[in-house]
PDB file of C-alpha atoms in Angstrom:
ATOM      1  CA  MET U   1       0.000   0.000   0.000  1.00 42.00           C
ATOM      2  CA  ASP U   2       1.283   3.453  -0.874  1.00 43.00           C
ATOM      3  CA  GLY U   3       2.011   5.877   1.935  1.00 44.00           C
ATOM      4  CA  VAL U   4      -0.427   8.543   3.009  1.00 43.00           C
ATOM      5  CA  ASN U   5      -0.713  11.382   0.507  1.00 45.00           C
ATOM      6  CA  THR U   6      -0.131  14.663   2.313  1.00 53.00           C
ATOM      7  CA  ALA U   7      -2.095  16.542  -0.384  1.00 67.00           C
ATOM      8  CA  GLY U   8      -5.376  15.128   0.890  1.00 81.00           C
ATOM      9  CA  VAL U   9      -8.168  16.843   2.802  1.00 86.00           C
ATOM     10  CA  ARG U  10      -8.184  17.038   6.603  1.00 89.00           C
ATOM     11  CA  ALA U  11     -11.535  16.878   8.389  1.00 89.00           C
ATOM     12  CA  GLU U  12     -12.441  16.754  12.073  1.00 93.00           C
ATOM     13  CA  ALA U  13     -15.676  16.354  14.005  1.00 94.00           C
ATOM     14  CA  GLU U  14     -16.257  16.227  17.752  1.00 97.00           C
ATOM     15  CA  VAL U  15     -19.263  15.781  20.007  1.00 98.00           C
ATOM     16  CA  ARG U  16     -19.368  15.888  23.806  1.00 98.00           C
ATOM     17  CA  ALA U  17     -22.458  14.818  25.714  1.00 98.00           C
ATOM     18  CA  ARG U  18     -23.211  15.811  29.293  1.00 98.00           C
ATOM     19  CA  VAL U  19     -26.244  15.651  31.576  1.00 97.00           C
ATOM     20  CA  ASP U  20     -28.221  18.898  31.414  1.00 94.00           C
ATOM     21  CA  GLY U  21     -29.577  18.854  34.987  1.00 91.00           C
ATOM     22  CA  ARG U  22     -33.168  18.514  33.730  1.00 92.00           C
ATOM     23  CA  GLY U  23     -33.236  14.791  33.010  1.00 92.00           C
ATOM     24  CA  GLY U  24     -31.837  15.135  29.490  1.00 93.00           C
ATOM     25  CA  THR U  25     -28.530  15.311  27.651  1.00 96.00           C
ATOM     26  CA  ALA U  26     -26.809  18.508  26.512  1.00 96.00           C
ATOM     27  CA  LEU U  27     -24.173  18.805  23.786  1.00 97.00           C
ATOM     28  CA  PRO U  28     -21.745  21.499  24.970  1.00 97.00           C
ATOM     29  CA  VAL U  29     -19.451  20.635  22.061  1.00 97.00           C
ATOM     30  CA  LEU U  30     -20.771  19.868  18.582  1.00 97.00           C
ATOM     31  CA  GLU U  31     -18.102  20.905  16.118  1.00 95.00           C
ATOM     32  CA  SER U  32     -17.082  19.804  12.656  1.00 92.00           C
ATOM     33  CA  ARG U  33     -14.575  21.072  10.133  1.00 86.00           C
ATOM     34  CA  GLY U  34     -13.947  20.063   6.544  1.00 80.00           C
ATOM     35  CA  PRO U  35     -16.153  17.792   4.434  1.00 83.00           C
ATOM     36  CA  ILE U  36     -17.966  16.188   7.379  1.00 86.00           C
ATOM     37  CA  ALA U  37     -20.653  17.787   9.516  1.00 90.00           C
ATOM     38  CA  LEU U  38     -22.424  16.875  12.743  1.00 94.00           C
ATOM     39  CA  ARG U  39     -26.077  17.820  13.081  1.00 94.00           C
ATOM     40  CA  ARG U  40     -28.233  17.477  16.179  1.00 94.00           C
ATOM     41  CA  THR U  41     -31.537  15.817  15.345  1.00 92.00           C
ATOM     42  CA  ARG U  42     -34.648  15.204  17.379  1.00 85.00           C
ATOM     43  CA  GLY U  43     -33.863  12.931  20.312  1.00 76.00           C
ATOM     44  CA  SER U  44     -36.008  10.661  22.431  1.00 78.00           C
ATOM     45  CA  GLY U  45     -36.362  10.919  26.183  1.00 85.00           C
ATOM     46  CA  ALA U  46     -33.017  11.576  27.839  1.00 92.00           C
ATOM     47  CA  THR U  47     -31.032  10.604  24.732  1.00 95.00           C
ATOM     48  CA  ALA U  48     -29.492  13.207  22.426  1.00 96.00           C
ATOM     49  CA  HIS U  49     -29.320  12.256  18.747  1.00 97.00           C
ATOM     50  CA  VAL U  50     -26.571  13.367  16.359  1.00 97.00           C
ATOM     51  CA  THR U  51     -26.276  12.621  12.631  1.00 95.00           C
ATOM     52  CA  LEU U  52     -23.050  12.636  10.669  1.00 93.00           C
ATOM     53  CA  VAL U  53     -23.559  14.251   7.267  1.00 89.00           C
ATOM     54  CA  GLY U  54     -20.989  14.215   4.470  1.00 74.00           C
ATOM     55  CA  ALA U  55     -20.689  17.615   2.805  1.00 57.00           C
ATOM     56  CA  MET U  56     -18.867  15.941  -0.112  1.00 58.00           C
ATOM     57  CA  SER U  57     -17.843  12.457  -1.221  1.00 66.00           C
ATOM     58  CA  GLY U  58     -14.952  10.684   0.410  1.00 72.00           C
ATOM     59  CA  PRO U  59     -12.666   9.908   2.054  1.00 86.00           C
ATOM     60  CA  HIS U  60     -10.438   9.942  -1.036  1.00 87.00           C
ATOM     61  CA  GLY U  61      -6.875   8.722  -1.170  1.00 86.00           C
ATOM     62  CA  GLY U  62      -4.706  10.977   0.973  1.00 87.00           C
ATOM     63  CA  ASP U  63      -7.579  12.314   3.115  1.00 90.00           C
ATOM     64  CA  HIS U  64      -7.470  12.097   6.916  1.00 92.00           C
ATOM     65  CA  PHE U  65     -10.770  12.217   8.826  1.00 92.00           C
ATOM     66  CA  THR U  66     -10.945  12.261  12.625  1.00 95.00           C
ATOM     67  CA  LEU U  67     -14.160  11.748  14.622  1.00 96.00           C
ATOM     68  CA  ARG U  68     -14.388  12.122  18.403  1.00 97.00           C
ATOM     69  CA  ALA U  69     -17.247  11.331  20.779  1.00 98.00           C
ATOM     70  CA  ASP U  70     -17.063  11.838  24.545  1.00 98.00           C
ATOM     71  CA  VAL U  71     -19.991  10.870  26.772  1.00 98.00           C
ATOM     72  CA  GLY U  72     -19.973  12.011  30.386  1.00 98.00           C
ATOM     73  CA  ALA U  73     -21.452  10.302  33.441  1.00 98.00           C
ATOM     74  CA  GLY U  74     -25.222   9.961  33.154  1.00 97.00           C
ATOM     75  CA  ALA U  75     -25.399  11.326  29.607  1.00 97.00           C
ATOM     76  CA  ARG U  76     -26.991   9.375  26.752  1.00 97.00           C
ATOM     77  CA  LEU U  77     -26.000   9.835  23.119  1.00 97.00           C
ATOM     78  CA  ARG U  78     -26.927   8.174  19.836  1.00 97.00           C
ATOM     79  CA  VAL U  79     -24.780   8.863  16.762  1.00 97.00           C
ATOM     80  CA  GLY U  80     -25.742   7.774  13.256  1.00 95.00           C
ATOM     81  CA  SER U  81     -25.019   8.868   9.706  1.00 93.00           C
ATOM     82  CA  ALA U  82     -27.227  10.124   6.915  1.00 91.00           C
ATOM     83  CA  ALA U  83     -25.879   7.710   4.293  1.00 90.00           C
ATOM     84  CA  ALA U  84     -23.222   5.122   3.595  1.00 91.00           C
ATOM     85  CA  THR U  85     -19.612   6.293   3.411  1.00 90.00           C
ATOM     86  CA  LEU U  86     -17.714   5.626   0.176  1.00 90.00           C
ATOM     87  CA  ALA U  87     -13.946   5.185   0.309  1.00 90.00           C
ATOM     88  CA  LEU U  88     -12.813   6.488  -3.101  1.00 90.00           C
ATOM     89  CA  PRO U  89      -9.553   6.685  -5.043  1.00 90.00           C
ATOM     90  CA  GLY U  90      -7.730   9.991  -4.685  1.00 79.00           C
ATOM     91  CA  GLN U  91      -6.583  12.211  -7.532  1.00 74.00           C
ATOM     92  CA  HIS U  92      -2.966  11.776  -6.463  1.00 65.00           C
ATOM     93  CA  GLY U  93      -3.229   8.244  -5.096  1.00 69.00           C
ATOM     94  CA  GLY U  94      -2.181   7.245  -1.606  1.00 81.00           C
ATOM     95  CA  GLN U  95      -3.981   5.823   1.382  1.00 89.00           C
ATOM     96  CA  ALA U  96      -6.759   7.593   3.252  1.00 92.00           C
ATOM     97  CA  ARG U  97      -7.140   7.436   7.042  1.00 94.00           C
ATOM     98  CA  GLN U  98     -10.122   7.619   9.331  1.00 94.00           C
ATOM     99  CA  ASP U  99      -9.609   7.742  13.091  1.00 96.00           C
ATOM    100  CA  VAL U 100     -12.512   7.365  15.515  1.00 97.00           C
ATOM    101  CA  ARG U 101     -11.950   8.155  19.207  1.00 98.00           C
ATOM    102  CA  ILE U 102     -14.708   7.250  21.668  1.00 98.00           C
ATOM    103  CA  THR U 103     -14.809   7.687  25.448  1.00 98.00           C
ATOM    104  CA  VAL U 104     -17.736   6.872  27.741  1.00 98.00           C
ATOM    105  CA  ALA U 105     -17.722   7.545  31.484  1.00 98.00           C
ATOM    106  CA  ALA U 106     -19.334   5.366  34.147  1.00 97.00           C
ATOM    107  CA  GLY U 107     -23.093   5.744  33.924  1.00 97.00           C
ATOM    108  CA  GLY U 108     -22.884   7.156  30.401  1.00 98.00           C
ATOM    109  CA  GLU U 109     -24.410   5.470  27.366  1.00 97.00           C
ATOM    110  CA  LEU U 110     -23.462   5.646  23.690  1.00 97.00           C
ATOM    111  CA  HIS U 111     -25.053   4.082  20.623  1.00 96.00           C
ATOM    112  CA  TRP U 112     -22.574   4.461  17.750  1.00 97.00           C
ATOM    113  CA  LEU U 113     -24.516   3.355  14.662  1.00 95.00           C
ATOM    114  CA  PRO U 114     -23.104   4.657  11.370  1.00 94.00           C
ATOM    115  CA  GLU U 115     -24.295   3.411   8.004  1.00 94.00           C
ATOM    116  CA  PRO U 116     -21.980   1.015   6.106  1.00 94.00           C
ATOM    117  CA  LEU U 117     -18.521   1.898   4.846  1.00 94.00           C
ATOM    118  CA  VAL U 118     -18.104   0.869   1.194  1.00 94.00           C
ATOM    119  CA  SER U 119     -14.623   0.205  -0.209  1.00 93.00           C
ATOM    120  CA  VAL U 120     -14.664   1.284  -3.871  1.00 92.00           C
ATOM    121  CA  VAL U 121     -12.336  -0.314  -6.420  1.00 92.00           C
ATOM    122  CA  GLY U 122      -9.005   1.508  -6.603  1.00 91.00           C
ATOM    123  CA  SER U 123      -9.341   3.075  -3.149  1.00 91.00           C
ATOM    124  CA  GLY U 124      -7.192   2.592  -0.062  1.00 93.00           C
ATOM    125  CA  LEU U 125      -8.451   3.320   3.451  1.00 94.00           C
ATOM    126  CA  ALA U 126      -7.228   2.506   6.953  1.00 95.00           C
ATOM    127  CA  VAL U 127      -9.782   2.910   9.745  1.00 96.00           C
ATOM    128  CA  HIS U 128      -8.889   2.727  13.436  1.00 97.00           C
ATOM    129  CA  THR U 129     -11.651   2.946  16.028  1.00 97.00           C
ATOM    130  CA  ARG U 130     -10.452   3.308  19.625  1.00 98.00           C
ATOM    131  CA  VAL U 131     -12.955   3.007  22.466  1.00 98.00           C
ATOM    132  CA  ASP U 132     -12.186   3.780  26.108  1.00 98.00           C
ATOM    133  CA  LEU U 133     -14.880   2.896  28.645  1.00 97.00           C
ATOM    134  CA  GLU U 134     -15.162   3.180  32.384  1.00 97.00           C
ATOM    135  CA  THR U 135     -16.733   0.419  34.444  1.00 94.00           C
ATOM    136  CA  GLY U 136     -20.477   1.042  34.429  1.00 95.00           C
ATOM    137  CA  ALA U 137     -20.539   2.582  30.942  1.00 96.00           C
ATOM    138  CA  ARG U 138     -22.942   1.298  28.305  1.00 96.00           C
ATOM    139  CA  LEU U 139     -21.999   0.948  24.651  1.00 96.00           C
ATOM    140  CA  VAL U 140     -23.619  -0.319  21.474  1.00 94.00           C
ATOM    141  CA  LEU U 141     -21.176   0.040  18.575  1.00 96.00           C
ATOM    142  CA  ARG U 142     -21.911  -1.183  15.073  1.00 95.00           C
ATOM    143  CA  GLU U 143     -19.407  -1.427  12.234  1.00 96.00           C
ATOM    144  CA  GLU U 144     -20.391  -2.603   8.746  1.00 96.00           C
ATOM    145  CA  LEU U 145     -17.895  -2.939   5.893  1.00 95.00           C
ATOM    146  CA  VAL U 146     -18.871  -3.597   2.266  1.00 95.00           C
ATOM    147  CA  LEU U 147     -16.153  -4.657  -0.164  1.00 93.00           C
ATOM    148  CA  GLY U 148     -16.958  -3.051  -3.504  1.00 90.00           C
ATOM    149  CA  ARG U 149     -20.099  -1.636  -5.025  1.00 88.00           C
ATOM    150  CA  THR U 150     -22.431  -3.986  -6.892  1.00 85.00           C
ATOM    151  CA  GLY U 151     -20.559  -5.824  -9.617  1.00 82.00           C
ATOM    152  CA  GLU U 152     -17.128  -4.364  -8.870  1.00 88.00           C
ATOM    153  CA  ASP U 153     -14.010  -5.414  -7.000  1.00 89.00           C
ATOM    154  CA  PRO U 154     -13.126  -3.807  -3.659  1.00 91.00           C
ATOM    155  CA  GLY U 155     -10.334  -1.414  -2.854  1.00 91.00           C
ATOM    156  CA  ARG U 156      -7.846  -2.032  -0.056  1.00 93.00           C
ATOM    157  CA  LEU U 157      -9.524  -1.675   3.336  1.00 94.00           C
ATOM    158  CA  THR U 158      -7.913  -2.093   6.738  1.00 95.00           C
ATOM    159  CA  SER U 159     -10.089  -1.776   9.822  1.00 95.00           C
ATOM    160  CA  ARG U 160      -8.811  -2.008  13.390  1.00 96.00           C
ATOM    161  CA  LEU U 161     -11.054  -1.898  16.455  1.00 97.00           C
ATOM    162  CA  THR U 162      -9.609  -1.418  19.941  1.00 97.00           C
ATOM    163  CA  VAL U 163     -11.747  -1.446  23.099  1.00 97.00           C
ATOM    164  CA  ARG U 164     -10.448  -0.817  26.613  1.00 97.00           C
ATOM    165  CA  VAL U 165     -12.282  -0.774  29.933  1.00 96.00           C
ATOM    166  CA  ASP U 166     -10.598   1.194  32.719  1.00 96.00           C
ATOM    167  CA  GLY U 167      -7.434   1.050  30.624  1.00 95.00           C
ATOM    168  CA  ARG U 168      -7.525  -2.750  30.279  1.00 95.00           C
ATOM    169  CA  PRO U 169      -7.694  -4.147  26.722  1.00 95.00           C
ATOM    170  CA  VAL U 170     -10.927  -6.029  26.032  1.00 95.00           C
ATOM    171  CA  LEU U 171     -10.737  -6.280  22.242  1.00 96.00           C
ATOM    172  CA  ASP U 172      -8.027  -5.465  19.706  1.00 96.00           C
ATOM    173  CA  GLN U 173      -8.554  -6.886  16.247  1.00 94.00           C
ATOM    174  CA  GLU U 174      -7.750  -5.927  12.682  1.00 94.00           C
ATOM    175  CA  LEU U 175      -9.232  -6.942   9.332  1.00 92.00           C
ATOM    176  CA  ASP U 176      -7.219  -6.314   6.162  1.00 93.00           C
ATOM    177  CA  CYS U 177      -9.002  -6.914   2.850  1.00 91.00           C
ATOM    178  CA  GLY U 178      -8.661  -6.264  -0.854  1.00 88.00           C
ATOM    179  CA  PRO U 179      -5.771  -6.014  -3.322  1.00 90.00           C
ATOM    180  CA  GLY U 180      -2.415  -6.211  -1.566  1.00 87.00           C
ATOM    181  CA  ALA U 181      -3.820  -7.615   1.685  1.00 85.00           C
ATOM    182  CA  PRO U 182      -2.173 -10.708   3.190  1.00 85.00           C
ATOM    183  CA  GLY U 183      -3.268 -13.934   1.556  1.00 83.00           C
ATOM    184  CA  GLY U 184      -6.311 -15.719   2.935  1.00 78.00           C
ATOM    185  CA  TRP U 185      -8.477 -12.678   3.716  1.00 82.00           C
ATOM    186  CA  ASP U 186     -11.157 -13.990   1.344  1.00 81.00           C
ATOM    187  CA  GLY U 187     -10.735 -17.623   2.356  1.00 81.00           C
ATOM    188  CA  PRO U 188     -12.925 -19.822   4.554  1.00 82.00           C
ATOM    189  CA  ALA U 189     -11.140 -18.785   7.762  1.00 76.00           C
ATOM    190  CA  VAL U 190     -12.009 -15.091   7.277  1.00 82.00           C
ATOM    191  CA  LEU U 191     -14.730 -13.911   4.856  1.00 86.00           C
ATOM    192  CA  GLY U 192     -15.403 -17.147   2.996  1.00 82.00           C
ATOM    193  CA  GLY U 193     -16.112 -15.359  -0.269  1.00 84.00           C
ATOM    194  CA  HIS U 194     -18.564 -12.882   1.255  1.00 88.00           C
ATOM    195  CA  ARG U 195     -18.391  -9.183   0.461  1.00 90.00           C
ATOM    196  CA  ALA U 196     -19.977  -7.708   3.601  1.00 93.00           C
ATOM    197  CA  VAL U 197     -18.707  -8.071   7.155  1.00 94.00           C
ATOM    198  CA  GLY U 198     -19.874  -6.412  10.323  1.00 94.00           C
ATOM    199  CA  GLN U 199     -19.820  -6.491  14.084  1.00 93.00           C
ATOM    200  CA  LEU U 200     -21.604  -5.252  17.146  1.00 93.00           C
ATOM    201  CA  VAL U 201     -19.737  -4.543  20.349  1.00 94.00           C
ATOM    202  CA  LEU U 202     -22.061  -4.411  23.354  1.00 93.00           C
ATOM    203  CA  HIS U 203     -20.818  -3.369  26.780  1.00 93.00           C
ATOM    204  CA  GLU U 204     -23.415  -3.723  29.533  1.00 90.00           C
ATOM    205  CA  PRO U 205     -22.926  -3.821  33.320  1.00 88.00           C
ATOM    206  CA  GLU U 206     -25.687  -6.468  33.490  1.00 85.00           C
ATOM    207  CA  PHE U 207     -23.459  -8.956  31.670  1.00 84.00           C
ATOM    208  CA  ALA U 208     -21.391  -9.287  34.849  1.00 82.00           C
ATOM    209  CA  GLU U 209     -24.340 -11.006  36.572  1.00 81.00           C
ATOM    210  CA  LYS U 210     -25.662 -12.771  33.463  1.00 80.00           C
ATOM    211  CA  PRO U 211     -22.618 -14.026  31.547  1.00 75.00           C
ATOM    212  CA  LEU U 212     -23.202 -15.131  27.968  1.00 78.00           C
ATOM    213  CA  ALA U 213     -22.046 -18.322  26.289  1.00 79.00           C
ATOM    214  CA  PRO U 214     -20.448 -18.292  22.835  1.00 84.00           C
ATOM    215  CA  GLY U 215     -22.720 -19.409  20.047  1.00 82.00           C
ATOM    216  CA  VAL U 216     -23.748 -19.364  16.391  1.00 84.00           C
ATOM    217  CA  PRO U 217     -27.400 -18.218  16.409  1.00 81.00           C
ATOM    218  CA  ALA U 218     -27.612 -18.275  12.589  1.00 83.00           C
ATOM    219  CA  GLU U 219     -25.475 -19.075   9.577  1.00 87.00           C
ATOM    220  CA  GLY U 220     -22.918 -16.317   9.178  1.00 89.00           C
ATOM    221  CA  LEU U 221     -23.510 -14.954  12.697  1.00 90.00           C
ATOM    222  CA  ALA U 222     -21.332 -15.609  15.748  1.00 89.00           C
ATOM    223  CA  VAL U 223     -21.429 -14.452  19.370  1.00 90.00           C
ATOM    224  CA  LEU U 224     -18.296 -14.201  21.506  1.00 91.00           C
ATOM    225  CA  PRO U 225     -18.372 -13.062  25.156  1.00 91.00           C
ATOM    226  CA  LEU U 226     -15.640 -10.624  26.194  1.00 91.00           C
ATOM    227  CA  THR U 227     -14.396  -9.464  29.536  1.00 85.00           C
ATOM    228  CA  GLY U 228     -15.506  -6.014  30.479  1.00 77.00           C
ATOM    229  CA  PRO U 229     -18.303  -7.285  30.672  1.00 89.00           C
ATOM    230  CA  ALA U 230     -19.078  -7.205  26.951  1.00 92.00           C
ATOM    231  CA  VAL U 231     -20.014  -9.281  23.937  1.00 92.00           C
ATOM    232  CA  LEU U 232     -18.855  -9.255  20.308  1.00 93.00           C
ATOM    233  CA  VAL U 233     -21.359 -10.191  17.599  1.00 93.00           C
ATOM    234  CA  THR U 234     -19.777 -10.804  14.180  1.00 93.00           C
ATOM    235  CA  ALA U 235     -21.505 -11.463  10.864  1.00 93.00           C
ATOM    236  CA  VAL U 236     -20.601 -12.056   7.216  1.00 93.00           C
ATOM    237  CA  ALA U 237     -23.041 -11.858   4.319  1.00 94.00           C
ATOM    238  CA  PRO U 238     -23.183 -11.486   0.531  1.00 93.00           C
ATOM    239  CA  ASP U 239     -24.382  -7.868   0.722  1.00 93.00           C
ATOM    240  CA  ALA U 240     -25.112  -4.967   3.080  1.00 94.00           C
ATOM    241  CA  LEU U 241     -28.836  -5.641   3.385  1.00 93.00           C
ATOM    242  CA  ARG U 242     -28.405  -9.222   4.532  1.00 93.00           C
ATOM    243  CA  LEU U 243     -25.553  -8.183   6.804  1.00 93.00           C
ATOM    244  CA  ARG U 244     -27.789  -5.703   8.627  1.00 93.00           C
ATOM    245  CA  ARG U 245     -30.504  -8.317   8.991  1.00 91.00           C
ATOM    246  CA  LEU U 246     -28.039 -10.735  10.550  1.00 91.00           C
ATOM    247  CA  LEU U 247     -26.716  -8.198  13.032  1.00 91.00           C
ATOM    248  CA  ASP U 248     -30.268  -7.237  13.965  1.00 88.00           C
ATOM    249  CA  ARG U 249     -30.943 -10.869  14.873  1.00 81.00           C
ATOM    250  CA  ALA U 250     -28.684 -10.580  17.911  1.00 71.00           C
ATOM    251  CA  PRO U 251     -31.081 -11.470  20.744  1.00 55.00           C
ATOM    252  CA  ALA U 252     -32.409  -8.552  22.742  1.00 46.00           C
ATOM    253  CA  SER U 253     -31.086 -10.231  25.887  1.00 39.00           C
ATOM    254  CA  PHE U 254     -27.521  -9.484  24.759  1.00 53.00           C
ATOM    255  CA  ALA U 255     -28.131  -5.837  25.661  1.00 44.00           C
ATOM    256  CA  PRO U 256     -31.363  -4.315  26.939  1.00 44.00           C
ATOM    257  CA  ALA U 257     -30.595  -1.189  24.916  1.00 41.00           C
ATOM    258  CA  CYS U 258     -29.569  -3.019  21.732  1.00 48.00           C
ATOM    259  CA  PRO U 259     -31.331  -1.188  18.856  1.00 45.00           C
ATOM    260  CA  ALA U 260     -32.908  -2.415  15.678  1.00 42.00           C
ATOM    261  CA  SER U 261     -31.681  -0.916  12.422  1.00 41.00           C
ATOM    262  CA  ALA U 262     -30.804   2.736  12.727  1.00 41.00           C
TER     263      ALA U 262
END
């Protein structure tokens, strides 16, 4: 993979959620710069809702996007996106980067539910999502990756997800797909020929008293308990629609706050 192209676009977005003292959630920081924008939308109950809107296509090769979400004690935040994200080739080539930084304090709750990320042929994108939780935090995080648009090959896509609770690593995994990726990424031990892969990470204090057993609730869907207490739900499917349906089949008992499709 080529190095990062310094001629690319830089974009940053940050949201901070705090209790407002009236039973709801305030957003003292809601900032975005560059070709991404955060918009507050109508919430429900004590939960604030924010939508990520792309002001232009991308990321393109050489771009570097950074997203930050910080949820304070007692605050509740739900973040989604208006549409799928397309990783596209850049005019000057090079790899694009997207960094996501998430922190949730004890008693805080975050639902991070973006639409799928689509790796377009000829593109190169490295995504790293880092999550830091305190004991007592609640998290529902969904990641969906689609390798290529309909009828086309994918670009190179590397996605790493790191989750820590009170500084202790709970999950650190990386998926590297597409042209130039290490051999076997499309084999039976990884994607098995599928072109859509996704996961849910659920962190719930209740899991400490009701530990889950690993299982395969449906073909292409697997459940793996984590320390934390947390659970990882992973799915592979031929396309984005069937991937979402699989992830939505995760039993409600995995997390009382686990949502249906965003």
